[in-house]
Short mmCIF file of N, CA and C in Angstrom, two decimals:
data_model
loop_
_atom_site.label_atom_id
_atom_site.label_comp_id
_atom_site.label_asym_id
_atom_site.label_seq_id
_atom_site.Cartn_x
_atom_site.Cartn_y
_atom_site.Cartn_z
N MET N 14 14.36 -12.88 -5.73
CA MET N 14 13.71 -12.22 -6.85
C MET N 14 12.26 -12.19 -6.89
N LYS N 15 11.63 -13.23 -6.28
CA LYS N 15 10.08 -13.29 -6.05
C LYS N 15 9.57 -12.07 -5.38
N LYS N 16 10.32 -11.83 -4.33
CA LYS N 16 9.77 -10.56 -3.28
C LYS N 16 9.92 -9.29 -4.23
N LYS N 17 10.83 -9.21 -5.03
CA LYS N 17 11.09 -7.98 -5.78
C LYS N 17 9.94 -7.94 -6.88
N ASN N 18 9.45 -8.96 -7.38
CA ASN N 18 8.37 -8.85 -8.30
C ASN N 18 7.02 -8.47 -7.61
N VAL N 19 6.75 -9.08 -6.52
CA VAL N 19 5.83 -8.82 -5.60
C VAL N 19 5.68 -7.29 -5.21
N PHE N 20 6.86 -6.66 -5.00
CA PHE N 20 6.88 -5.39 -4.56
C PHE N 20 6.52 -4.39 -5.80
N ILE N 21 7.01 -4.84 -7.02
CA ILE N 21 6.88 -4.02 -8.05
C ILE N 21 5.29 -4.04 -8.69
N ILE N 22 4.66 -5.20 -8.36
CA ILE N 22 3.41 -5.38 -8.80
C ILE N 22 2.52 -4.64 -7.71
N PHE N 23 2.97 -4.52 -6.42
CA PHE N 23 2.17 -3.77 -5.25
C PHE N 23 2.21 -2.37 -5.54
N ALA N 24 3.48 -1.92 -6.08
CA ALA N 24 3.70 -0.52 -6.28
C ALA N 24 2.93 0.09 -7.60
N LEU N 25 2.80 -0.86 -8.56
CA LEU N 25 1.94 -0.56 -9.74
C LEU N 25 0.55 -0.41 -9.32
N LEU N 26 -0.02 -1.42 -8.47
CA LEU N 26 -1.37 -1.32 -8.06
C LEU N 26 -1.49 -0.28 -7.30
N LEU N 27 -0.64 0.19 -6.31
CA LEU N 27 -0.99 1.37 -5.51
C LEU N 27 -0.99 2.65 -6.51
N VAL N 28 -0.13 2.65 -7.43
CA VAL N 28 -0.14 3.97 -8.24
C VAL N 28 -1.44 3.97 -8.99
N THR N 29 -1.81 2.80 -9.39
CA THR N 29 -3.08 2.58 -10.38
C THR N 29 -4.31 3.00 -9.36
N LEU N 30 -4.30 2.71 -8.13
CA LEU N 30 -5.54 3.07 -7.16
C LEU N 30 -5.48 4.40 -6.85
N THR N 31 -4.32 5.30 -6.89
CA THR N 31 -4.25 6.57 -6.67
C THR N 31 -5.25 7.46 -7.58
N ALA N 32 -5.56 6.88 -8.78
CA ALA N 32 -6.50 7.40 -9.71
C ALA N 32 -7.80 7.55 -9.16
N CYS N 33 -8.07 6.66 -8.13
CA CYS N 33 -9.58 6.57 -7.67
C CYS N 33 -9.66 7.49 -6.39
N THR N 34 -8.86 8.49 -6.14
CA THR N 34 -9.05 9.53 -5.11
C THR N 34 -10.06 10.46 -5.58
N THR N 35 -10.65 11.04 -4.50
CA THR N 35 -11.64 12.14 -5.07
C THR N 35 -10.74 13.52 -5.52
N GLY N 36 -11.65 13.97 -6.47
CA GLY N 36 -11.12 15.12 -7.23
C GLY N 36 -11.98 16.19 -7.01
N SER N 37 -11.91 17.09 -8.03
CA SER N 37 -12.95 18.35 -7.87
C SER N 37 -14.18 17.87 -8.21
N LYS N 38 -15.09 18.66 -7.83
CA LYS N 38 -16.56 18.34 -8.06
C LYS N 38 -17.17 19.00 -9.20
N ASP N 39 -16.46 18.89 -10.29
CA ASP N 39 -16.73 19.51 -11.58
C ASP N 39 -17.73 18.59 -12.22
N SER N 40 -19.12 18.93 -12.38
CA SER N 40 -20.05 17.93 -12.85
C SER N 40 -19.93 18.01 -14.28
N SER N 41 -19.46 18.79 -14.94
CA SER N 41 -19.41 18.81 -16.46
C SER N 41 -18.35 17.68 -17.08
N ALA N 42 -17.81 17.13 -16.22
CA ALA N 42 -16.82 15.82 -16.81
C ALA N 42 -17.75 14.58 -16.61
N GLU N 43 -17.98 13.92 -17.96
CA GLU N 43 -18.86 12.79 -17.85
C GLU N 43 -17.86 11.78 -18.50
N LEU N 44 -18.09 10.64 -17.97
CA LEU N 44 -17.36 9.51 -18.73
C LEU N 44 -17.85 9.17 -20.14
N GLY N 45 -18.92 9.44 -20.48
CA GLY N 45 -19.58 9.15 -21.72
C GLY N 45 -19.05 10.12 -22.85
N LYS N 46 -18.46 11.16 -22.72
CA LYS N 46 -18.02 12.15 -23.57
C LYS N 46 -16.55 11.57 -24.03
N SER N 47 -16.46 11.86 -25.26
CA SER N 47 -15.25 11.24 -26.01
C SER N 47 -14.00 12.36 -25.71
N ASP N 48 -14.36 13.54 -25.40
CA ASP N 48 -13.22 14.39 -25.08
C ASP N 48 -12.81 14.57 -23.62
N THR N 49 -13.39 13.62 -22.82
CA THR N 49 -13.05 13.62 -21.42
C THR N 49 -11.56 13.40 -21.10
N GLN N 50 -10.93 14.19 -20.38
CA GLN N 50 -9.47 14.00 -19.97
C GLN N 50 -9.38 13.67 -18.50
N ILE N 51 -8.40 12.76 -18.23
CA ILE N 51 -8.17 12.44 -16.80
C ILE N 51 -7.46 13.54 -16.14
N GLU N 52 -7.91 14.01 -15.04
CA GLU N 52 -7.12 15.03 -14.22
C GLU N 52 -6.62 14.48 -13.04
N PHE N 53 -5.37 14.54 -12.66
CA PHE N 53 -4.65 14.10 -11.36
C PHE N 53 -4.65 15.17 -10.57
N THR N 54 -5.62 15.16 -9.49
CA THR N 54 -5.67 16.16 -8.45
C THR N 54 -5.52 15.68 -7.09
N LEU N 55 -5.06 16.47 -6.27
CA LEU N 55 -5.03 16.06 -4.94
C LEU N 55 -6.56 15.99 -4.21
N PRO N 56 -6.62 15.29 -3.16
CA PRO N 56 -7.97 15.27 -2.29
C PRO N 56 -7.99 16.83 -1.72
N GLY N 57 -9.20 17.29 -1.66
CA GLY N 57 -9.46 18.64 -1.07
C GLY N 57 -9.54 18.46 0.40
N PRO N 58 -9.87 19.62 1.06
CA PRO N 58 -10.08 19.63 2.60
C PRO N 58 -11.15 19.01 2.86
N ASN N 59 -11.31 18.41 4.10
CA ASN N 59 -12.34 17.62 4.60
C ASN N 59 -13.45 18.72 5.31
N PRO N 60 -14.51 18.88 4.75
CA PRO N 60 -15.40 19.85 5.50
C PRO N 60 -16.05 19.16 6.84
N GLU N 61 -15.73 17.96 7.10
CA GLU N 61 -16.48 17.37 8.24
C GLU N 61 -15.38 17.13 9.41
N LEU N 62 -14.32 17.69 9.31
CA LEU N 62 -13.10 17.65 10.07
C LEU N 62 -13.53 18.18 11.42
N ASN N 63 -13.34 17.41 12.54
CA ASN N 63 -13.61 17.73 13.92
C ASN N 63 -15.13 17.87 14.10
N LYS N 64 -16.13 17.58 13.31
CA LYS N 64 -17.52 17.53 13.59
C LYS N 64 -18.01 16.20 13.77
N PRO N 65 -18.65 15.82 14.99
CA PRO N 65 -19.15 14.60 15.06
C PRO N 65 -20.39 14.18 14.44
N ALA N 66 -20.51 13.00 13.85
CA ALA N 66 -21.82 12.54 13.20
C ALA N 66 -22.98 12.51 14.24
N GLU N 67 -24.01 12.30 13.81
CA GLU N 67 -25.23 12.29 14.61
C GLU N 67 -24.98 11.04 15.67
N GLY N 68 -24.95 11.31 16.95
CA GLY N 68 -24.97 10.60 18.00
C GLY N 68 -23.64 9.79 18.09
N ARG N 69 -22.63 10.51 17.59
CA ARG N 69 -21.31 9.73 17.56
C ARG N 69 -20.18 10.77 17.96
N VAL N 70 -18.97 10.32 18.46
CA VAL N 70 -17.84 11.23 18.74
C VAL N 70 -16.98 11.14 17.45
N VAL N 71 -16.02 12.23 17.37
CA VAL N 71 -15.15 12.30 16.31
C VAL N 71 -14.07 11.12 16.54
N SER N 72 -13.93 10.51 15.37
CA SER N 72 -12.88 9.48 15.28
C SER N 72 -11.49 10.11 15.39
N GLY N 73 -10.69 9.29 16.33
CA GLY N 73 -9.34 9.66 16.51
C GLY N 73 -8.42 8.44 16.17
N LEU N 74 -7.29 8.64 16.78
CA LEU N 74 -6.16 7.80 16.61
C LEU N 74 -6.47 6.17 16.61
N LEU N 75 -7.18 5.68 17.75
CA LEU N 75 -7.67 4.37 17.90
C LEU N 75 -8.68 4.04 16.98
N THR N 76 -9.58 4.86 16.72
CA THR N 76 -10.70 4.46 15.59
C THR N 76 -9.88 4.37 14.34
N GLY N 77 -9.13 5.21 14.04
CA GLY N 77 -8.33 5.09 12.79
C GLY N 77 -7.69 3.90 12.46
N LEU N 78 -6.93 3.37 13.79
CA LEU N 78 -6.25 2.14 13.79
C LEU N 78 -7.03 0.96 13.39
N TRP N 79 -8.34 0.86 14.19
CA TRP N 79 -9.35 -0.10 13.93
C TRP N 79 -9.81 -0.06 12.56
N HIS N 80 -10.17 1.14 11.98
CA HIS N 80 -10.72 1.29 10.55
C HIS N 80 -9.55 0.74 9.52
N GLY N 81 -8.33 1.07 9.90
CA GLY N 81 -7.11 0.64 8.97
C GLY N 81 -7.16 -1.02 8.97
N ILE N 82 -7.29 -1.46 10.21
CA ILE N 82 -7.13 -3.05 10.34
C ILE N 82 -8.38 -3.76 9.57
N ILE N 83 -9.52 -3.18 9.74
CA ILE N 83 -10.60 -3.68 8.97
C ILE N 83 -10.86 -3.29 7.70
N SER N 84 -9.88 -2.41 7.01
CA SER N 84 -10.03 -1.74 5.75
C SER N 84 -10.31 -2.88 4.50
N PRO N 85 -9.60 -3.99 4.63
CA PRO N 85 -9.96 -4.93 3.55
C PRO N 85 -11.14 -5.44 3.37
N VAL N 86 -11.66 -5.56 4.74
CA VAL N 86 -13.10 -6.05 4.74
C VAL N 86 -14.15 -5.27 4.35
N THR N 87 -13.89 -3.96 4.73
CA THR N 87 -14.97 -2.87 4.49
C THR N 87 -14.85 -2.60 3.03
N LEU N 88 -13.59 -2.62 2.42
CA LEU N 88 -13.58 -2.35 1.07
C LEU N 88 -14.31 -3.37 0.23
N PHE N 89 -14.12 -4.58 0.45
CA PHE N 89 -14.71 -5.51 -0.16
C PHE N 89 -16.50 -5.37 -0.01
N ILE N 90 -16.90 -5.17 1.20
CA ILE N 90 -18.35 -4.90 1.44
C ILE N 90 -18.83 -3.68 0.79
N SER N 91 -17.83 -2.55 0.72
CA SER N 91 -18.30 -1.23 -0.03
C SER N 91 -18.64 -1.56 -1.54
N PHE N 92 -18.00 -2.54 -2.17
CA PHE N 92 -18.53 -2.82 -3.48
C PHE N 92 -19.85 -3.24 -3.64
N PHE N 93 -20.53 -3.87 -2.63
CA PHE N 93 -21.93 -4.24 -2.59
C PHE N 93 -22.85 -3.47 -1.85
N SER N 94 -22.41 -2.59 -1.06
CA SER N 94 -23.19 -1.77 -0.17
C SER N 94 -22.67 -0.43 -0.01
N PRO N 95 -23.25 0.46 -0.80
CA PRO N 95 -22.84 1.85 -1.01
C PRO N 95 -23.00 2.57 0.37
N GLU N 96 -23.68 2.04 1.47
CA GLU N 96 -23.72 2.76 2.77
C GLU N 96 -22.41 2.54 3.54
N ILE N 97 -21.62 1.41 3.09
CA ILE N 97 -20.57 1.24 3.98
C ILE N 97 -19.38 1.85 3.24
N GLN N 98 -18.35 2.46 4.09
CA GLN N 98 -17.24 3.27 3.66
C GLN N 98 -16.12 2.93 4.56
N MET N 99 -14.87 2.78 4.03
CA MET N 99 -13.78 2.23 4.72
C MET N 99 -13.15 3.43 5.40
N TYR N 100 -13.41 4.67 5.37
CA TYR N 100 -12.89 5.71 6.03
C TYR N 100 -13.85 6.59 6.45
N ASP N 101 -13.65 6.94 7.67
CA ASP N 101 -14.54 7.99 8.35
C ASP N 101 -14.28 9.37 8.29
N VAL N 102 -15.15 10.02 7.44
CA VAL N 102 -14.89 11.50 7.16
C VAL N 102 -15.03 12.37 8.58
N PHE N 103 -15.67 12.01 9.50
CA PHE N 103 -15.84 12.63 10.65
C PHE N 103 -14.65 12.19 11.69
N ASN N 104 -13.43 12.83 11.50
CA ASN N 104 -12.25 12.48 12.06
C ASN N 104 -11.59 13.71 12.64
N THR N 105 -10.51 13.26 13.46
CA THR N 105 -9.66 14.43 13.94
C THR N 105 -8.58 14.96 12.95
N GLY N 106 -8.33 14.53 11.90
CA GLY N 106 -7.40 14.74 10.83
C GLY N 106 -6.10 14.07 10.91
N PRO N 107 -5.05 14.53 11.18
CA PRO N 107 -3.66 13.86 11.06
C PRO N 107 -3.77 12.73 12.21
N LEU N 108 -4.09 12.81 13.24
CA LEU N 108 -4.17 11.46 14.13
C LEU N 108 -5.08 10.50 13.61
N TYR N 109 -6.12 10.66 13.09
CA TYR N 109 -6.94 9.58 12.43
C TYR N 109 -6.06 9.01 11.30
N ASN N 110 -5.66 9.91 10.37
CA ASN N 110 -5.05 9.29 9.22
C ASN N 110 -3.79 8.33 9.75
N LEU N 111 -2.98 8.79 10.74
CA LEU N 111 -1.89 8.22 11.20
C LEU N 111 -2.31 6.78 11.73
N GLY N 112 -3.48 6.68 12.45
CA GLY N 112 -4.17 5.43 13.02
C GLY N 112 -4.59 4.64 11.85
N PHE N 113 -5.07 5.04 10.99
CA PHE N 113 -5.69 4.29 9.66
C PHE N 113 -4.40 3.77 9.00
N LEU N 114 -3.41 4.62 8.72
CA LEU N 114 -2.22 3.97 7.93
C LEU N 114 -1.59 3.00 8.77
N LEU N 115 -1.29 3.12 10.08
CA LEU N 115 -0.80 2.06 11.03
C LEU N 115 -1.55 0.91 10.92
N GLY N 116 -2.97 1.05 10.96
CA GLY N 116 -3.87 -0.13 10.93
C GLY N 116 -3.49 -0.88 9.62
N VAL N 117 -3.55 -0.27 8.43
CA VAL N 117 -3.19 -0.87 7.30
C VAL N 117 -1.83 -1.67 7.24
N ALA N 118 -0.88 -0.88 7.74
CA ALA N 118 0.25 -1.49 7.92
C ALA N 118 0.35 -2.75 8.72
N VAL N 119 -0.31 -2.95 9.76
CA VAL N 119 -0.28 -3.94 10.60
C VAL N 119 -0.95 -5.18 9.89
N VAL N 120 -2.06 -4.85 8.95
CA VAL N 120 -2.62 -5.96 8.11
C VAL N 120 -1.65 -6.34 7.18
N PHE N 121 -0.82 -5.61 6.52
CA PHE N 121 0.15 -6.07 5.52
C PHE N 121 1.40 -6.82 6.42
N VAL N 122 1.76 -6.48 7.46
CA VAL N 122 2.73 -7.09 8.33
C VAL N 122 2.19 -8.49 8.71
N ILE N 123 1.01 -8.50 9.21
CA ILE N 123 0.56 -9.92 9.55
C ILE N 123 0.43 -10.96 8.30
N LEU N 124 -0.09 -10.28 7.20
CA LEU N 124 -0.19 -10.98 5.96
C LEU N 124 1.47 -11.66 5.53
N GLY N 125 2.41 -10.70 5.69
CA GLY N 125 3.60 -10.86 5.30
C GLY N 125 4.27 -12.03 6.07
N PHE N 126 4.12 -12.09 7.41
CA PHE N 126 4.48 -12.99 8.21
C PHE N 126 3.79 -14.44 8.09
N SER N 127 2.60 -14.21 7.87
CA SER N 127 1.84 -15.52 7.72
C SER N 127 1.91 -16.33 6.52
N GLY N 128 2.17 -15.53 5.54
CA GLY N 128 2.36 -16.26 4.16
C GLY N 128 3.85 -16.31 3.64
N GLY N 129 4.08 -17.16 2.96
CA GLY N 129 5.58 -17.19 2.59
C GLY N 129 6.42 -18.13 3.48
N ARG N 130 6.06 -18.44 4.71
CA ARG N 130 6.99 -18.89 5.49
C ARG N 130 6.88 -20.70 5.42
N ARG N 131 7.99 -21.04 4.97
CA ARG N 131 8.08 -22.41 4.58
C ARG N 131 9.30 -23.07 5.41
N GLY N 132 9.11 -24.26 5.95
CA GLY N 132 10.11 -25.15 6.51
C GLY N 132 11.18 -25.49 5.58
N LYS N 133 12.46 -25.39 6.03
CA LYS N 133 13.45 -25.92 4.98
C LYS N 133 13.57 -27.30 5.32
N HIS N 134 13.89 -28.11 4.20
CA HIS N 134 13.94 -29.59 4.24
C HIS N 134 15.27 -29.97 4.31
#
């Protein structure tokens, strides 16, 4: 029963966080307005796809895997330093996304196996 509650809380948190994704670049929507409506939109195309950043290569599968593994740390740092982002926009597209999601999954698997293991008496 305890695992079911954790899963439900995690699912609700995940659904809540999807509201933080990027949307349209409509500058007329301001949070201070009383008539502001929340629009649920999908992220748009990445204009930096397959373009290398200055002095770097385009991030691929292995870089995405690494960024997924370190994503909890970079998320925490990004709250205090706006220059740090947890996702590289200069990527190869689907391969980078796959690597990133696999890296995040590795983190959750490691946390799942390390926590909650108790010896039976």
